[in-house]
mmCIF file of C-alpha atoms and ligand atoms in Angstrom:
data_model
loop_
_atom_site.group_PDB
_atom_site.id
_atom_site.type_symbol
_atom_site.label_atom_id
_atom_site.label_comp_id
_atom_site.label_asym_id
_atom_site.label_seq_id
_atom_site.Cartn_x
_atom_site.Cartn_y
_atom_site.Cartn_z
ATOM 1 C CA MET K 1 -13.223 -12.847 4.164
ATOM 2 C CA LYS K 2 -11.027 -12.503 7.120
ATOM 3 C CA PHE K 3 -8.680 -9.622 7.201
ATOM 4 C CA ASP K 4 -5.578 -9.368 9.192
ATOM 5 C CA THR K 5 -2.265 -7.275 9.667
ATOM 6 C CA HIS K 6 -1.208 -9.204 6.106
ATOM 7 C CA THR K 7 -4.130 -8.101 4.336
ATOM 8 C CA VAL K 8 -2.994 -6.327 0.808
ATOM 9 C CA VAL K 9 -4.859 -3.193 -0.015
ATOM 10 C CA MET K 10 -5.650 -2.152 -3.260
ATOM 11 C CA GLY K 11 -8.300 0.122 -4.505
ATOM 12 C CA ILE K 12 -9.344 2.638 -7.492
ATOM 13 C CA LEU K 13 -9.100 6.267 -7.200
ATOM 14 C CA GLY K 14 -11.398 9.011 -9.230
ATOM 15 C CA ASN K 15 -14.578 11.021 -9.153
ATOM 16 C CA PRO K 16 -17.408 10.256 -9.321
ATOM 17 C CA LEU K 17 -16.976 6.316 -9.092
ATOM 18 C CA GLY K 18 -20.559 5.893 -9.214
ATOM 19 C CA HIS K 19 -21.006 3.366 -11.708
ATOM 20 C CA SER K 20 -17.380 1.689 -11.442
ATOM 21 C CA LEU K 21 -17.511 -2.041 -11.552
ATOM 22 C CA SER K 22 -14.028 -2.681 -10.382
ATOM 23 C CA PRO K 23 -14.416 -3.096 -6.469
ATOM 24 C CA LEU K 24 -16.998 -5.532 -7.167
ATOM 25 C CA MET K 25 -14.970 -7.529 -9.824
ATOM 26 C CA HIS K 26 -11.667 -7.535 -7.718
ATOM 27 C CA ASN K 27 -13.196 -8.263 -4.330
ATOM 28 C CA GLN K 28 -14.931 -11.232 -5.882
ATOM 29 C CA VAL K 29 -12.012 -12.439 -7.723
ATOM 30 C CA MET K 30 -9.748 -12.325 -4.231
ATOM 31 C CA GLU K 31 -12.316 -14.075 -2.236
ATOM 32 C CA ARG K 32 -12.711 -16.718 -5.034
ATOM 33 C CA SER K 33 -8.840 -17.025 -5.007
ATOM 34 C CA SER K 34 -8.431 -17.137 -1.164
ATOM 35 C CA PHE K 35 -6.329 -14.066 -1.523
ATOM 36 C CA ASN K 36 -5.859 -12.163 1.484
ATOM 37 C CA GLY K 37 -6.411 -8.656 0.055
ATOM 38 C CA ILE K 38 -9.251 -5.980 -0.253
ATOM 39 C CA TYR K 39 -10.072 -3.376 -2.897
ATOM 40 C CA ILE K 40 -11.423 -0.101 -1.833
ATOM 41 C CA PRO K 41 -13.324 2.750 -3.882
ATOM 42 C CA PHE K 42 -11.472 5.960 -3.365
ATOM 43 C CA THR K 43 -13.769 8.964 -4.352
ATOM 44 C CA VAL K 44 -10.901 11.948 -4.248
ATOM 45 C CA GLU K 45 -11.297 15.595 -4.661
ATOM 46 C CA GLU K 46 -8.817 17.119 -7.569
ATOM 47 C CA SER K 47 -7.343 19.472 -4.810
ATOM 48 C CA GLN K 48 -6.252 16.356 -2.914
ATOM 49 C CA LEU K 49 -4.953 14.082 -5.608
ATOM 50 C CA GLY K 50 -1.173 14.350 -4.671
ATOM 51 C CA GLU K 51 -1.969 13.523 -1.227
ATOM 52 C CA ALA K 52 -4.024 10.667 -2.220
ATOM 53 C CA VAL K 53 -1.254 9.274 -4.467
ATOM 54 C CA THR K 54 1.383 9.871 -1.746
ATOM 55 C CA ALA K 55 -0.753 8.046 0.509
ATOM 56 C CA ILE K 56 -0.443 4.700 -1.504
ATOM 57 C CA ARG K 57 3.245 4.764 -0.608
ATOM 58 C CA ALA K 58 2.851 5.984 2.853
ATOM 59 C CA LEU K 59 0.149 3.576 3.888
ATOM 60 C CA GLY K 60 2.047 0.787 2.038
ATOM 61 C CA MET K 61 -0.986 -0.008 -0.430
ATOM 62 C CA ARG K 62 -0.195 -2.530 -3.193
ATOM 63 C CA GLY K 63 -1.644 -0.363 -5.946
ATOM 64 C CA VAL K 64 -4.791 1.525 -7.344
ATOM 65 C CA ASN K 65 -6.709 1.856 -10.465
ATOM 66 C CA VAL K 66 -7.339 5.115 -11.712
ATOM 67 C CA THR K 67 -10.191 6.287 -13.475
ATOM 68 C CA ILE K 68 -11.973 9.448 -14.791
ATOM 69 C CA PRO K 69 -10.918 12.324 -14.460
ATOM 70 C CA TYR K 70 -7.340 11.407 -13.184
ATOM 71 C CA LYS K 71 -5.761 9.285 -15.755
ATOM 72 C CA GLU K 72 -3.599 11.729 -16.792
ATOM 73 C CA LYS K 73 -3.388 13.935 -13.897
ATOM 74 C CA VAL K 74 -1.702 11.466 -11.559
ATOM 75 C CA ILE K 75 1.270 11.476 -13.766
ATOM 76 C CA PRO K 76 3.092 14.298 -12.127
ATOM 77 C CA PHE K 77 2.832 12.364 -8.904
ATOM 78 C CA LEU K 78 4.342 9.201 -9.904
ATOM 79 C CA ASP K 79 7.979 7.809 -9.970
ATOM 80 C CA ALA K 80 8.109 6.317 -13.154
ATOM 81 C CA LEU K 81 5.801 4.939 -16.025
ATOM 82 C CA SER K 82 5.711 2.011 -18.444
ATOM 83 C CA ASP K 83 6.173 2.528 -21.970
ATOM 84 C CA GLN K 84 2.581 2.096 -22.476
ATOM 85 C CA ALA K 85 1.432 4.479 -20.178
ATOM 86 C CA ARG K 86 4.140 6.973 -21.279
ATOM 87 C CA ALA K 87 3.182 6.613 -24.879
ATOM 88 C CA CYS K 88 -0.716 7.307 -24.051
ATOM 89 C CA GLY K 89 0.042 9.985 -21.470
ATOM 90 C CA ALA K 90 -2.455 8.294 -19.326
ATOM 91 C CA VAL K 91 -2.234 5.741 -16.434
ATOM 92 C CA ASN K 92 -5.082 3.181 -15.388
ATOM 93 C CA LEU K 93 -3.081 1.675 -12.886
ATOM 94 C CA ILE K 94 -0.456 2.587 -10.078
ATOM 95 C CA GLU K 95 1.761 -0.144 -8.894
ATOM 96 C CA ASN K 96 3.618 0.342 -5.483
ATOM 97 C CA GLN K 97 7.084 -1.304 -5.971
ATOM 98 C CA ASP K 98 8.546 -1.150 -2.702
ATOM 99 C CA GLY K 99 7.732 2.497 -2.326
ATOM 100 C CA LYS K 100 8.282 3.486 -5.963
ATOM 101 C CA LEU K 101 5.063 4.350 -7.912
ATOM 102 C CA ILE K 102 5.034 2.838 -11.105
ATOM 103 C CA GLY K 103 2.192 3.978 -13.714
ATOM 104 C CA HIS K 104 0.710 1.611 -16.081
ATOM 105 C CA ASN K 105 -1.901 1.724 -18.797
ATOM 106 C CA MET K 106 -3.829 -1.412 -19.372
ATOM 107 C CA ASP K 107 -6.715 -0.188 -21.527
ATOM 108 C CA GLY K 108 -4.857 -1.270 -24.711
ATOM 109 C CA PRO K 109 -3.194 -4.461 -23.373
ATOM 110 C CA GLY K 110 -6.599 -5.482 -21.950
ATOM 111 C CA PHE K 111 -8.264 -4.861 -25.756
ATOM 112 C CA MET K 112 -5.383 -6.780 -27.181
ATOM 113 C CA ALA K 113 -6.014 -9.615 -24.755
ATOM 114 C CA SER K 114 -9.790 -9.531 -25.382
ATOM 115 C CA LEU K 115 -8.889 -10.128 -29.290
ATOM 116 C CA ARG K 116 -6.767 -12.911 -28.485
ATOM 117 C CA ASP K 117 -9.204 -14.534 -26.309
ATOM 118 C CA ALA K 118 -11.652 -14.404 -29.256
ATOM 119 C CA GLY K 119 -8.800 -16.038 -31.744
ATOM 120 C CA ILE K 120 -8.460 -12.949 -33.551
ATOM 121 C CA SER K 121 -5.032 -11.643 -34.770
ATOM 122 C CA PRO K 122 -4.863 -7.797 -35.717
ATOM 123 C CA GLU K 123 -4.218 -7.469 -39.259
ATOM 124 C CA GLY K 124 -5.071 -5.086 -42.133
ATOM 125 C CA GLU K 125 -6.688 -1.640 -42.115
ATOM 126 C CA VAL K 126 -8.546 -0.790 -38.963
ATOM 127 C CA LEU K 127 -10.925 1.932 -38.490
ATOM 128 C CA ILE K 128 -11.203 3.576 -35.311
ATOM 129 C CA LEU K 129 -14.189 5.673 -34.144
ATOM 130 C CA GLY K 130 -13.314 8.428 -31.802
ATOM 131 C CA ALA K 131 -10.180 10.052 -30.577
ATOM 132 C CA GLY K 132 -10.097 10.303 -27.040
ATOM 133 C CA GLY K 133 -8.064 8.302 -24.329
ATOM 134 C CA ALA K 134 -9.607 5.166 -25.069
ATOM 135 C CA ALA K 135 -8.978 5.414 -28.900
ATOM 136 C CA ARG K 136 -5.586 6.538 -28.004
ATOM 137 C CA ALA K 137 -4.501 3.515 -25.642
ATOM 138 C CA ILE K 138 -6.281 0.911 -28.034
ATOM 139 C CA SER K 139 -4.757 2.095 -31.338
ATOM 140 C CA TYR K 140 -1.194 2.529 -30.032
ATOM 141 C CA SER K 141 -1.448 -1.188 -28.840
ATOM 142 C CA LEU K 142 -2.846 -2.177 -32.388
ATOM 143 C CA SER K 143 -0.192 -0.169 -34.167
ATOM 144 C CA MET K 144 2.389 -1.914 -32.285
ATOM 145 C CA ALA K 145 0.836 -5.142 -33.233
ATOM 146 C CA GLY K 146 1.090 -5.544 -36.759
ATOM 147 C CA VAL K 147 -1.787 -3.915 -38.170
ATOM 148 C CA GLN K 148 -1.380 -2.410 -41.615
ATOM 149 C CA ASN K 149 -2.944 1.028 -41.198
ATOM 150 C CA LEU K 150 -5.338 2.989 -38.942
ATOM 151 C CA THR K 151 -7.949 5.566 -39.710
ATOM 152 C CA PHE K 152 -9.633 7.443 -36.988
ATOM 153 C CA ALA K 153 -13.130 8.989 -37.611
ATOM 154 C CA ALA K 154 -14.267 11.275 -34.928
ATOM 155 C CA ARG K 155 -16.607 14.174 -34.311
ATOM 156 C CA THR K 156 -13.849 16.482 -33.668
ATOM 157 C CA GLN K 157 -11.416 16.690 -36.852
ATOM 158 C CA GLU K 158 -8.621 17.999 -34.906
ATOM 159 C CA LYS K 159 -8.471 15.422 -32.389
ATOM 160 C CA ALA K 160 -8.566 12.581 -35.124
ATOM 161 C CA LYS K 161 -5.798 14.313 -37.211
ATOM 162 C CA ALA K 162 -3.682 14.971 -33.591
ATOM 163 C CA LEU K 163 -4.131 11.242 -33.086
ATOM 164 C CA ALA K 164 -3.115 10.132 -36.481
ATOM 165 C CA ASP K 165 -0.025 12.566 -35.957
ATOM 166 C CA PHE K 166 0.910 10.688 -32.488
ATOM 167 C CA ILE K 167 0.474 6.886 -34.202
ATOM 168 C CA ASN K 168 2.664 8.132 -37.353
ATOM 169 C CA GLN K 169 5.350 9.366 -35.158
ATOM 170 C CA SER K 170 5.183 6.636 -32.675
ATOM 171 C CA GLY K 171 6.708 4.218 -35.272
ATOM 172 C CA GLY K 172 3.934 1.809 -35.401
ATOM 173 C CA CYS K 173 1.999 1.919 -38.552
ATOM 174 C CA PRO K 174 0.545 4.595 -40.613
ATOM 175 C CA ALA K 175 -2.266 6.454 -39.588
ATOM 176 C CA GLY K 176 -5.016 8.641 -41.051
ATOM 177 C CA ALA K 177 -7.888 10.828 -40.029
ATOM 178 C CA ALA K 178 -11.616 11.032 -41.596
ATOM 179 C CA SER K 179 -14.941 12.330 -40.339
ATOM 180 C CA LEU K 180 -17.642 10.204 -38.894
ATOM 181 C CA ASP K 181 -19.793 11.364 -41.805
ATOM 182 C CA ASN K 182 -17.416 10.817 -44.332
ATOM 183 C CA VAL K 183 -16.053 7.195 -43.555
ATOM 184 C CA GLN K 184 -17.703 5.044 -46.065
ATOM 185 C CA GLU K 185 -14.111 4.126 -47.812
ATOM 186 C CA SER K 186 -12.314 3.425 -44.787
ATOM 187 C CA LEU K 187 -15.276 1.129 -43.670
ATOM 188 C CA ALA K 188 -15.197 -0.704 -46.893
ATOM 189 C CA ARG K 189 -11.509 -1.534 -46.414
ATOM 190 C CA ALA K 190 -11.513 -2.288 -42.774
ATOM 191 C CA ARG K 191 -10.549 -5.549 -41.294
ATOM 192 C CA MET K 192 -11.426 -4.257 -38.002
ATOM 193 C CA ILE K 193 -14.026 -1.539 -36.599
ATOM 194 C CA VAL K 194 -13.565 -0.219 -33.150
ATOM 195 C CA ASN K 195 -16.130 2.074 -31.474
ATOM 196 C CA CYS K 196 -14.151 4.013 -28.861
ATOM 197 C CA THR K 197 -16.747 6.571 -28.366
ATOM 198 C CA SER K 198 -19.077 6.739 -25.685
ATOM 199 C CA VAL K 199 -22.200 6.615 -28.288
ATOM 200 C CA GLY K 200 -24.674 3.716 -27.672
ATOM 201 C CA MET K 201 -24.221 3.767 -23.951
ATOM 202 C CA ALA K 202 -27.167 3.757 -21.559
ATOM 203 C CA PRO K 203 -29.312 5.492 -21.421
ATOM 204 C CA LYS K 204 -28.800 6.741 -25.019
ATOM 205 C CA VAL K 205 -29.132 2.912 -26.345
ATOM 206 C CA GLU K 206 -30.747 3.924 -29.740
ATOM 207 C CA PHE K 207 -27.885 5.655 -30.853
ATOM 208 C CA SER K 208 -24.851 4.283 -33.217
ATOM 209 C CA PRO K 209 -21.826 5.847 -33.923
ATOM 210 C CA LEU K 210 -22.188 4.742 -37.672
ATOM 211 C CA SER K 211 -25.535 5.200 -39.389
ATOM 212 C CA SER K 212 -24.910 2.041 -41.666
ATOM 213 C CA LEU K 213 -22.483 -0.779 -41.881
ATOM 214 C CA GLU K 214 -23.782 -1.595 -45.409
ATOM 215 C CA LYS K 215 -20.174 -0.850 -46.869
ATOM 216 C CA ALA K 216 -18.294 -2.878 -44.361
ATOM 217 C CA LYS K 217 -16.943 -6.192 -45.247
ATOM 218 C CA MET K 218 -18.788 -9.201 -44.177
ATOM 219 C CA ASP K 219 -15.650 -10.567 -42.432
ATOM 220 C CA ALA K 220 -14.523 -7.694 -40.695
ATOM 221 C CA VAL K 221 -14.435 -7.739 -37.142
ATOM 222 C CA LEU K 222 -16.585 -5.234 -35.219
ATOM 223 C CA CYS K 223 -15.569 -4.268 -31.726
ATOM 224 C CA ASP K 224 -17.179 -1.699 -29.085
ATOM 225 C CA ILE K 225 -15.780 -0.659 -25.874
ATOM 226 C CA VAL K 226 -19.276 0.273 -24.584
ATOM 227 C CA TYR K 227 -20.261 -2.295 -22.256
ATOM 228 C CA ASN K 228 -23.651 -1.071 -21.140
ATOM 229 C CA PRO K 229 -25.864 -2.360 -22.874
ATOM 230 C CA LEU K 230 -23.723 -5.392 -23.959
ATOM 231 C CA GLU K 231 -25.251 -5.380 -27.304
ATOM 232 C CA THR K 232 -25.191 -1.788 -28.470
ATOM 233 C CA ARG K 233 -27.212 -0.493 -31.391
ATOM 234 C CA LEU K 234 -23.680 -0.665 -33.455
ATOM 235 C CA LEU K 235 -23.200 -4.301 -32.604
ATOM 236 C CA ALA K 236 -26.611 -5.142 -33.254
ATOM 237 C CA MET K 237 -26.088 -3.786 -36.608
ATOM 238 C CA GLY K 238 -23.305 -6.048 -37.026
ATOM 239 C CA ILE K 239 -24.809 -9.229 -35.838
ATOM 240 C CA ALA K 240 -27.513 -8.307 -38.192
ATOM 241 C CA ARG K 241 -25.028 -8.442 -41.306
ATOM 242 C CA GLY K 242 -23.537 -11.469 -39.804
ATOM 243 C CA MET K 243 -20.427 -9.781 -38.621
ATOM 244 C CA ARG K 244 -17.908 -11.142 -36.099
ATOM 245 C CA THR K 245 -18.369 -8.757 -32.719
ATOM 246 C CA ILE K 246 -16.514 -8.448 -29.737
ATOM 247 C CA ASP K 247 -18.371 -6.545 -26.756
ATOM 248 C CA GLY K 248 -17.043 -3.943 -24.300
ATOM 249 C CA LEU K 249 -17.196 -6.251 -21.279
ATOM 250 C CA SER K 250 -14.274 -8.305 -22.622
ATOM 251 C CA MET K 251 -11.794 -5.295 -22.650
ATOM 252 C CA LEU K 252 -13.118 -4.447 -19.220
ATOM 253 C CA VAL K 253 -12.732 -7.708 -17.767
ATOM 254 C CA TYR K 254 -9.105 -8.183 -19.449
ATOM 255 C CA GLN K 255 -7.615 -4.793 -18.031
ATOM 256 C CA GLY K 256 -9.106 -5.944 -14.597
ATOM 257 C CA ALA K 257 -7.408 -9.382 -15.096
ATOM 258 C CA LEU K 258 -3.960 -7.498 -16.161
ATOM 259 C CA SER K 259 -4.099 -5.289 -13.225
ATOM 260 C CA PHE K 260 -4.972 -7.880 -10.721
ATOM 261 C CA GLU K 261 -2.250 -10.094 -12.233
ATOM 262 C CA ARG K 262 0.220 -7.093 -11.818
ATOM 263 C CA LEU K 263 -0.623 -6.337 -8.413
ATOM 264 C CA THR K 264 -1.067 -9.887 -6.784
ATOM 265 C CA GLY K 265 1.146 -12.326 -9.091
ATOM 266 C CA ILE K 266 -1.957 -14.551 -9.523
ATOM 267 C CA GLU K 267 -3.225 -15.874 -12.832
ATOM 268 C CA PRO K 268 -6.793 -14.175 -12.636
ATOM 269 C CA PRO K 269 -9.816 -16.411 -13.473
ATOM 270 C CA VAL K 270 -11.142 -14.423 -16.477
ATOM 271 C CA ASP K 271 -14.038 -16.439 -17.182
ATOM 272 C CA TYR K 272 -15.236 -16.025 -13.561
ATOM 273 C CA MET K 273 -14.459 -12.208 -13.645
ATOM 274 C CA ARG K 274 -16.636 -11.917 -16.742
ATOM 275 C CA GLN K 275 -19.282 -14.013 -14.922
ATOM 276 C CA VAL K 276 -19.576 -11.695 -11.900
ATOM 277 C CA LEU K 277 -20.042 -8.751 -14.025
ATOM 278 C CA LEU K 278 -22.287 -10.121 -16.234
ATOM 279 C CA GLU K 279 -24.809 -11.264 -13.705
ATOM 280 C CA HIS K 280 -24.284 -7.497 -12.235
ATOM 281 C CA LEU K 281 -25.443 -5.857 -15.181
ATOM 282 C CA ALA K 282 -27.969 -8.367 -15.695
ATOM 283 C CA LYS K 283 -29.601 -7.129 -12.350
HETATM 284 P P1 ATR E 1 -12.388 8.100 -22.991
HETATM 285 O O1 ATR E 1 -11.322 8.163 -22.216
HETATM 286 O O2 ATR E 1 -13.440 7.126 -22.730
HETATM 287 O O3 ATR E 1 -11.912 7.537 -24.528
HETATM 288 P P2 ATR E 1 -12.979 10.809 -23.862
HETATM 289 O O4 ATR E 1 -11.456 10.948 -24.018
HETATM 290 O O5 ATR E 1 -13.646 11.770 -23.491
HETATM 291 O O6 ATR E 1 -13.186 9.563 -23.107
HETATM 292 O O7 ATR E 1 -13.026 10.398 -25.536
HETATM 293 C C1 ATR E 1 -14.421 10.017 -25.965
HETATM 294 C C2 ATR E 1 -14.590 10.181 -27.352
HETATM 295 O O8 ATR E 1 -15.912 9.718 -27.979
HETATM 296 C C3 ATR E 1 -14.184 11.314 -28.156
HETATM 297 O O9 ATR E 1 -13.619 11.076 -29.322
HETATM 298 C C4 ATR E 1 -15.464 12.057 -28.295
HETATM 299 O O10 ATR E 1 -15.462 12.954 -29.211
HETATM 300 P P3 ATR E 1 -15.223 14.506 -29.026
HETATM 301 O O11 ATR E 1 -13.787 14.562 -28.686
HETATM 302 O O12 ATR E 1 -15.767 15.454 -30.270
HETATM 303 O O13 ATR E 1 -16.099 14.872 -27.796
HETATM 304 C C5 ATR E 1 -16.419 10.909 -28.847
HETATM 305 N N1 ATR E 1 -17.688 11.298 -28.757
HETATM 306 C C6 ATR E 1 -18.559 11.359 -27.197
HETATM 307 N N2 ATR E 1 -20.040 11.486 -27.552
HETATM 308 C C7 ATR E 1 -19.989 11.792 -28.822
HETATM 309 C C8 ATR E 1 -20.939 11.498 -30.130
HETATM 310 N N3 ATR E 1 -22.180 11.912 -29.294
HETATM 311 N N4 ATR E 1 -20.683 11.720 -31.179
HETATM 312 C C9 ATR E 1 -19.725 11.348 -31.546
HETATM 313 N N5 ATR E 1 -18.435 11.372 -30.777
HETATM 314 C C10 ATR E 1 -18.543 11.376 -29.634
#
């Protein structure tokens, strides 16, 4: 790849960035699309977060993704937020629109795109495991997309209740809370189950957020946001029952694809992005 004075600069801002796959994915896609751009990892200290965000404008960068621990903390430094980012109170993409910094959140839309890609339309009752940032982003999108009802089952009950309150107030669909140990009724009714906890992520691959899927409908869709391993313990339990599953790589790829499209205006080669990440994870 040759760089010149027209090279578009993008990147990702977080700390630590250790395992982020975004630089690999975006740089490979730009090369493949013959797009004159570069995607740089920026490990930023919290005390310099404001200066780092201001630098996006000062240096004329096209935009940056934002990851842990700054998805909420960048908001005071931005000029405007998309509806999704405002509702979620979190930003994973800052777009520089001629000096105006706009915060977006592509986590929910990325998840919805991964459902569309699998030919699944969200409907009926949905059980969400976890009540953190990813749960909030995904459940907000689902609640606006016509699901009938959401139940949050989380280790910390107050968080599950608070998230249910948030969904109830946001005007999408009704929501309630359960505990992870007492989830059987919701499991039996759910058309879709989404793991939004980190349980099952390497190296603790033997863990599952649910001890059994016996009560789950056979035709329920089982989704996991964990992508390392691709087949988590939870997904393996679902596959063993013959359930339809969606792995976490799909959401990662689609949120990356939506970010890329937003910043470059180019339709991203989604299959290629997935292949790049699959090859990397297989190493
Ligand atoms: P993210 O931004 O990826 O959603 P997060 O906001 O830290 O990350 O949320 C992680 C979710 O996974 C939380 O609901 C968390 O539960 P707590 O709020 O009780 O910490 C959940 N989680 C993480 N480890 C868990 C575990 N071992 N068992 C159950 N839930 C767990």
